[in-house]
Amino acid sequence: MYKLLLFFKFPFIQKHNYTLLILLMLSLNVKAQDVVKIDDRVDQHIFSYGEITCLEDPAGKLTFNQVSSPQYSVKFIQSSTSTPQNFNIKSAYWYKVTIKDTVKSHKRWIIEFFDQTIDDITAWLPQENGTYQSAQFGALYKFKNRQFHHKNFEINLTINPGKEYTYYFRIKSQRTADVILVLRSVSWFIQYALNEYLLFGLFYGMLLIFAFYNLLIFVAVRQRQYLYYVLYNLSVGFYELCTDGIAYQYIWPNSPYWNEYAFAVALCCLSVFTLLFTSSLLHVKSKAPKLYRLINGVIITRIAFFFICFIFDKQLFNYKLIEFIPLIIAFYTGIIILKKGYRPARFFVLGYSFLFLGFILKFLLMLGISWLNVGVIGYYSLSICFILEMCFLAFALADKVRLLKKKKNKAQKKIIKQLIANKELSEIVNTKLEEQVGERTRELLEKTNIIEQKNNELNKTNLLLQEQTFEISRMNLLLKRDNIDLLTNVEKVTRARVMSADVDFEEFSKIYPDRDSCLKFLSTIKWNEDYDCHKCGNKHYFHGHAPYSRRCSKCSYEESVTAYTVFQNTRIPINKAFYMTFLIYSSKGKISSHQLSEILSIRQSTCWAFSSRIKKLLSDKKKIIKGAGSDGWSKIIVNYDEEHFTATV
C-alpha cells in the first residue's frame, strides 16, 4: 500500500515546476510510452514517469475521438515526476496508460486512483471489439455510483493475454489533485483495504477515546483547556475523515457538494482550537501578554479569512499553507512558556515538535524530494504525528494536573502544620483562660452575694415605691379629670364672654386662631351629628377629601363645610369672616364698612359687600335670632338658604 498524496498545494510553485517541465521536454526527444506488463507475482504497480503520459486541455473542450486520434497522440507528454498533477485547475487533463498481459494471468485486476479529492474523472475503457466504453466517477458524484464501495476510485479491468490495452482518463478538479494510478490485483486490494480500514478504526478510535476521556474531565473539573482539547481532537478527526474519503463514504455519501468545502471547515476549526488550547493550557494571558494578544489576533484573522474565502473566492481554500502559521505560533508559544519555567510546557513542545516534523515532511514531499517517501510511513506520517502529538498533549494535561495536585498537597501540608500550631497555641490560651475564669468566678460569687443582699433591700424599697406610685397615679387621674372640667368651663366662659362683650381681633383669634379651628367649629354647628345629603336626602356619609367635608355614601356627593353657609364663595380669610360676622351681629348691624376695613385691614368695598349680606340676614331672620342671645350669630351662619347665595365677594 503506497501513496504519494501531497498535503499542501502551492499554485505558484506548481506553475513554476510546470514551466520547467515544458522547457525540459522541448529539449528532449519525445519517447514512446512505457507499457506496464501484468505479472501475477507482483500484486500491485504504481504508474510513474514514462508509464503515464499527459495532455493538457486548457479550454476543456477536447473529445475522446480527438484525443485518441494520431494527431493528438503525439502531443501526450511523459510525466517527469512520479506523481503527475493538474497544475492549472482551470484546464482539463488527459492521462493515458498502456497495460499488457504477456502471460495468461489467473487474477482479476483493477486500476485505482488514490486521490479521493478529484472532482470529475471520465475513464475510457477498451473493449474486446476495439471500441471504448466510458465510465464517470469522482468526488462530485454520489458514492453509490462507484463500481467499488471504497473510499478510493477503482475501475475493474478485462484483459486478455498477449494484447495491449490503452486507457484514457480525463480529469477535471477545482483543487490541485495528485494523479496516482495503481494497478493491483483484486485479492491484494481486498487485503490492503481491510488492513487500511483496520488502521483507520484504530486511528479514529484513539481520537474518540482521547476526546471522550477529556470531555469527562471537563465535566468534572470545568476547566476550559479540556474542552478546547476535545474540540481540537474532533477537528483533527474531521480533517482526516475529509482527506481520507471516509467522511464521504459514511457521513454524507449523497451530498458530494460537501467534499469541496468540508476540509476547509475542519482546517479552520483545527487552527482556532489549537491556539485556544495553547492559550488556556499554558496560561499565556498571565505569563506572556504579548503572545496572548498575538494569538487572539491570529484567531480573528483566521476566521475572517475563512469567511472571505467562502463568500468571495472558494479557490482560496486550496492555500493550505496558511495553517502553518497557527502551528508555528503555538510551537513558539510553548517554547517561550517553557523557558519561563512552566514544566507542563515540555510535553506540549515535544508533541508539537512531532507535528512540526510531520508538516515539514509533507512540505518536502510536495517539493518533489521523492526519496523521503517511504511508502506507508510517508503517506501516513502526518496522521502518525497527530497521534504522537495528542499523546504528548495528554501528558501535558496530566502533568498540569500533577503539578496542581502537588501544589495542593503542599498547601494542605502547610495548612495542617498551621492547624497544629494553632491547636497548641489554643491549648495554651485555653489553660490561661481557665485560670483567669476561675479567679473571675470566685470574684463574681463574692460580688453576687453582695448584690443579692442589695437586691433584697431594693425589693423592699420597690414595694414601698409601688404603693406610693399607685397612690400618685390615683391622685393624677383625679387631677386630670378636674383639669378637663376646668378647661371645658374656661373655654365655655371665654366663648360666652367673647360673644357677649366687645373684644378685639387678637382676643377673638385666641378662640379661633386659624382656618382649621374655624372649619371645625363651623362643622359642629352646621351638622351637629345630623347629616342630610342635599342631593338625595341620605343620612349616611363618609369623610370627604377636603377638611371636615362629608361625602354621601349613596350618591357620592361631597359637601364642603362652608357650603350652604354665609361663608360660601367668600374670598375673605375665614377667621376674619368669623370676626366680621361677630362684630356685625354684636353691634346689631350698626358698625360701618369703614370701621370693619380699619379693624380687619380689608378693603372697604369687600367689607361693605360682606356686611350687606350679614345685615340682610339679620333683617330676614329677626324672629329666629330674637332671644337667642350669644348663640344667635351661629343661626345666621348656618341657616342660609340657597336663594340667598350671591356672587363671590
XYZ file of C-alpha atoms in Angstrom, residues 175-579:
405
model
C -8.349 21.657 -6.486
C -4.864 20.521 -7.358
C -5.044 16.728 -7.491
C -2.401 14.018 -7.387
C -2.976 11.615 -10.269
C -1.728 8.473 -8.545
C -2.701 5.447 -10.646
C -2.109 1.985 -9.212
C -2.529 -1.364 -10.952
C -3.302 -4.049 -8.383
C -4.947 -7.415 -8.153
C -8.377 -7.691 -6.575
C -7.131 -10.132 -3.932
C -4.374 -7.753 -2.907
C -6.848 -4.840 -2.981
C -9.166 -6.648 -0.572
C -6.302 -7.480 1.771
C -4.837 -3.996 1.820
C -8.293 -2.347 2.057
C -9.180 -4.424 5.119
C -5.856 -3.613 6.763
C -6.243 0.046 5.881
C -9.757 0.260 7.348
C -8.467 -1.506 10.470
C -5.805 1.171 10.820
C -8.445 3.838 10.258
C -10.561 2.275 13.001
C -7.616 2.316 15.402
C -6.744 5.896 14.478
C -10.238 7.331 14.798
C -10.907 5.158 17.831
C -7.922 6.701 19.596
C -9.168 10.173 18.667
C -12.611 9.425 20.079
C -11.163 7.900 23.246
C -8.973 10.969 23.792
C -11.925 13.251 23.142
C -14.399 11.363 25.332
C -11.958 10.974 28.222
C -11.108 14.663 28.247
C -14.779 15.550 27.895
C -15.471 13.642 31.111
C -12.612 15.508 32.787
C -14.058 18.806 31.580
C -17.478 17.920 33.004
C -15.805 17.061 36.324
C -13.390 19.987 36.746
C -14.934 22.635 34.424
C -11.575 23.817 33.069
C -11.703 25.192 29.541
C -8.436 23.681 28.306
C -10.041 20.220 28.404
C -12.966 21.423 26.284
C -10.566 23.040 23.785
C -8.561 19.808 23.682
C -11.744 17.816 22.931
C -12.681 20.206 20.113
C -9.112 20.098 18.804
C -9.199 16.273 18.671
C -12.549 16.301 16.912
C -11.222 18.859 14.400
C -8.222 16.628 13.655
C -10.533 13.642 13.191
C -12.877 15.635 10.957
C -9.992 16.791 8.763
C -8.578 13.276 8.446
C -12.055 11.957 7.572
C -12.284 14.532 4.782
C -8.822 13.819 3.345
C -9.130 10.032 3.616
C -12.566 9.930 1.980
C -14.052 8.129 4.988
C -16.446 11.005 5.691
C -17.796 10.879 2.130
C -18.283 7.139 2.376
C -20.042 7.011 5.754
C -21.249 10.509 6.728
C -22.501 12.321 3.601
C -22.457 9.781 0.724
C -25.362 11.556 -1.014
C -24.002 15.105 -0.592
C -20.904 15.362 -2.785
C -21.044 19.160 -2.653
C -19.687 18.955 0.903
C -16.478 17.379 -0.380
C -15.437 20.756 -1.789
C -15.551 22.671 1.494
C -15.673 20.265 4.433
C -11.873 20.113 4.689
C -11.747 23.944 4.861
C -14.159 23.968 7.813
C -12.069 21.296 9.534
C -8.809 23.200 8.973
C -10.312 26.460 10.279
C -11.569 24.734 13.439
C -8.227 22.954 13.800
C -6.259 26.233 13.747
C -8.666 28.085 16.056
C -8.899 25.358 18.706
C -5.137 24.757 18.536
C -4.487 28.360 19.556
C -7.281 28.406 22.155
C -5.940 25.217 23.718
C -2.406 26.608 23.708
C -3.504 29.850 25.347
C -5.552 28.088 28.032
C -3.143 25.246 28.844
C -0.007 27.403 29.123
C -1.680 30.385 30.874
C -0.392 32.649 28.120
C -2.516 35.601 29.262
C -0.620 35.929 32.545
C 2.787 34.560 31.509
C 3.162 36.223 28.075
C 0.579 39.004 27.477
C 2.054 39.993 24.098
C 1.792 36.432 22.791
C -1.760 36.292 24.164
C -2.727 39.323 22.094
C -0.968 37.827 19.057
C -2.864 34.539 19.442
C -6.206 36.343 19.669
C -5.335 38.393 16.593
C -4.419 35.274 14.595
C -7.678 33.561 15.655
C -9.749 36.515 14.462
C -7.743 36.759 11.227
C -8.094 33.030 10.521
C -11.881 33.121 10.988
C -12.116 36.243 8.807
C -10.028 34.540 6.085
C -12.404 31.549 6.137
C -15.464 33.736 5.559
C -13.668 35.749 2.862
C -12.841 32.527 1.010
C -16.358 31.161 1.457
C -18.091 34.346 0.262
C -15.774 35.707 -2.441
C -13.424 33.027 -3.800
C -13.625 29.405 -2.672
C -10.454 28.609 -4.622
C -8.503 30.306 -1.826
C -9.276 27.273 0.348
C -6.540 25.433 -1.591
C -3.857 27.576 0.043
C -3.416 25.230 2.959
C -0.020 26.679 3.804
C -1.837 29.258 5.918
C -2.379 26.541 8.539
C 1.381 26.546 9.079
C 1.105 29.961 10.776
C -1.018 28.833 13.780
C 1.224 25.769 14.154
C 4.380 27.901 14.308
C 2.763 30.348 16.760
C 1.616 27.511 19.055
C 5.065 25.858 18.850
C 6.852 29.151 19.545
C 4.500 29.936 22.438
C 5.232 26.578 24.031
C 8.998 27.198 23.786
C 8.671 30.673 25.352
C 6.480 29.420 28.220
C 8.896 26.504 28.797
C 11.787 28.970 29.085
C 9.792 30.819 31.721
C 9.851 27.678 33.866
C 6.358 26.263 33.357
C 7.028 22.497 33.400
C 3.874 21.176 31.610
C 5.072 23.076 28.534
C 7.833 20.496 27.974
C 5.335 17.825 26.861
C 3.495 20.448 24.822
C 6.702 21.407 22.983
C 7.622 17.754 22.448
C 4.197 16.942 20.987
C 4.232 19.916 18.624
C 7.792 19.009 17.604
C 6.473 15.761 16.112
C 3.612 17.603 14.427
C 6.057 20.190 13.077
C 8.251 17.423 11.646
C 5.195 15.849 10.012
C 4.333 19.140 8.302
C 7.931 19.617 7.157
C 7.984 16.088 5.713
C 4.787 16.737 3.729
C 6.186 20.033 2.542
C 9.407 18.414 1.298
C 7.432 15.669 -0.455
C 5.420 18.367 -2.190
C 8.657 19.948 -3.431
C 9.470 16.657 -5.172
C 12.009 15.104 -2.835
C 10.811 11.607 -3.578
C 13.476 9.749 -1.556
C 11.659 10.885 1.587
C 8.567 8.956 0.528
C 8.946 5.652 2.315
C 5.601 4.172 1.406
C 3.008 3.802 4.134
C 5.010 5.750 6.702
C 5.475 8.645 4.285
C 1.798 8.854 3.409
C 0.538 8.428 6.965
C 3.357 10.464 8.533
C 1.078 13.382 9.365
C -1.533 11.096 10.928
C 1.155 9.349 12.971
C 2.462 12.744 14.083
C -1.074 13.764 15.052
C -1.358 10.674 17.263
C 2.049 11.307 18.877
C 1.206 14.975 19.354
C -2.115 14.168 21.022
C -0.427 11.625 23.307
C 2.099 14.204 24.460
C -0.618 16.820 24.842
C -2.446 14.353 27.064
C 0.792 14.014 29.045
C 0.933 17.809 29.260
C -2.596 17.923 30.669
C -1.753 15.121 33.094
C 1.449 16.893 34.099
C -0.519 20.055 34.746
C -2.933 18.106 36.928
C 0.035 16.514 38.719
C 1.582 19.909 39.397
C -1.743 21.236 40.629
C -2.092 18.191 42.873
C 1.456 18.682 44.131
C 0.758 22.317 44.917
C -2.494 21.312 46.574
C -0.731 18.690 48.737
C 1.935 21.226 49.642
C -0.707 23.753 50.565
C -2.587 21.110 52.569
C 0.577 20.174 54.478
C 1.197 23.831 55.205
C -2.388 24.214 56.392
C -2.126 21.100 58.569
C 1.112 22.384 60.082
C -0.519 25.719 60.747
C -3.550 23.979 62.278
C -1.300 22.007 64.627
C 0.460 25.204 65.683
C -2.908 26.893 66.129
C -4.121 23.980 68.239
C -1.057 24.160 70.528
C -1.464 27.880 70.871
C -5.180 27.397 71.510
C -4.450 24.906 74.318
C -2.052 27.358 75.968
C -4.539 30.183 75.666
C -7.361 27.957 76.960
C -5.291 26.996 80.013
C -4.631 30.617 80.843
C -8.249 31.472 80.222
C -9.411 28.687 82.548
C -7.195 30.068 85.326
C -8.464 33.576 84.737
C -12.036 32.351 84.549
C -11.623 30.530 87.882
C -10.329 33.659 89.561
C -13.018 35.749 87.968
C -15.683 33.241 89.025
C -14.642 33.485 92.649
C -14.768 37.263 92.492
C -18.178 37.106 90.855
C -19.526 34.784 93.561
C -18.433 37.186 96.256
C -19.954 40.122 94.415
C -23.079 38.101 93.693
C -23.676 37.627 97.432
C -23.294 41.348 97.987
C -25.606 42.114 95.053
C -28.162 39.634 96.386
C -28.257 41.431 99.714
C -28.630 44.773 97.980
C -31.390 43.328 95.783
C -33.359 42.269 98.839
C -33.131 45.778 100.205
C -34.102 47.214 96.811
C -37.071 44.851 96.558
C -38.412 46.158 99.842
C -37.877 49.715 98.657
C -39.546 48.912 95.343
C -42.602 47.563 97.064
C -42.902 50.774 99.013
C -42.382 52.812 95.830
C -45.035 50.779 94.018
C -47.555 51.593 96.716
C -46.637 55.259 96.513
C -46.772 55.159 92.714
C -50.255 53.675 92.793
C -51.423 56.396 95.123
C -49.821 59.115 92.974
C -51.419 57.637 89.831
C -54.840 57.710 91.514
C -54.323 61.349 92.511
C -53.107 62.264 88.993
C -56.212 60.701 87.497
C -58.417 62.805 89.731
C -56.400 65.926 88.873
C -56.667 65.136 85.167
C -60.443 64.912 85.391
C -60.542 68.193 87.300
C -58.312 69.859 84.694
C -60.507 68.644 81.828
C -63.586 70.030 83.575
C -61.774 73.278 84.333
C -60.558 73.684 80.734
C -64.037 72.984 79.414
C -65.526 75.547 81.743
C -62.829 78.112 80.878
C -63.443 77.601 77.154
C -67.164 77.959 77.621
C -66.732 81.041 79.778
C -64.287 82.580 77.330
C -66.538 81.926 74.357
C -69.517 83.289 76.273
C -67.562 86.390 77.262
C -66.459 86.941 73.708
C -69.957 86.538 72.421
C -71.375 88.918 74.997
C -68.728 91.643 75.069
C -66.651 93.779 72.838
C -63.331 92.095 72.121
C -60.598 92.920 69.656
C -59.440 90.641 66.828
C -56.405 89.485 68.794
C -58.524 88.195 71.645
C -61.042 86.699 69.177
C -58.177 84.875 67.422
C -57.282 83.045 70.609
C -60.536 81.115 70.299
C -60.411 80.768 66.513
C -56.664 81.067 65.784
C -56.634 79.527 62.300
C -58.684 78.184 59.431
C -58.824 74.669 60.857
C -60.393 75.770 64.160
C -62.973 77.848 62.283
C -63.876 74.945 59.984
C -64.096 72.579 62.933
C -66.491 74.918 64.780
C -68.447 75.504 61.568
C -68.862 71.726 61.006
C -70.095 71.355 64.605
C -72.839 73.969 64.365
C -73.705 73.043 60.742
C -74.361 69.337 61.104
C -74.441 68.727 64.888
C -74.491 64.963 64.197
C -77.485 65.447 61.899
C -76.446 64.940 58.261
C -78.816 65.124 55.291
C -77.494 64.909 51.738
C -78.673 67.925 49.730
C -78.880 65.735 46.602
C -80.631 62.556 47.699
C -81.515 63.115 51.378
C -79.369 60.160 52.527
C -78.306 60.359 56.175
C -75.172 58.242 55.938
C -71.837 59.711 54.922
C -68.086 59.287 54.703
C -65.398 61.855 55.347
C -64.574 63.739 52.171
C -61.272 64.832 50.664
C -61.444 68.448 51.887
C -61.033 69.206 55.631
C -64.254 68.497 57.571
C -66.213 67.826 54.352
C -68.692 64.955 54.069
C -69.430 62.624 51.137
C -72.735 60.886 50.704
C -72.489 57.090 50.964
C -75.248 56.693 48.392
C -74.741 59.220 45.596
C -71.111 60.162 46.477
C -71.953 63.842 46.516
C -69.270 65.630 48.543
C -70.360 68.703 50.517
C -67.759 71.128 51.903
C -68.131 72.575 55.394
C -68.665 76.107 54.021
C -71.379 75.012 51.564
C -74.838 76.404 52.372
C -73.356 78.803 54.945
C -72.741 82.516 54.918
C -69.102 81.804 54.141
C -69.776 80.009 50.880
C -67.869 81.518 47.927
C -66.263 84.229 50.063
C -62.620 85.109 49.451
C -62.130 86.691 52.877
C -59.989 84.563 55.237
C -62.461 82.563 57.237
C -61.177 83.655 60.678
C -61.610 87.322 59.638
C -65.022 86.488 58.181
C -65.887 84.914 61.547
C -64.814 88.061 63.380
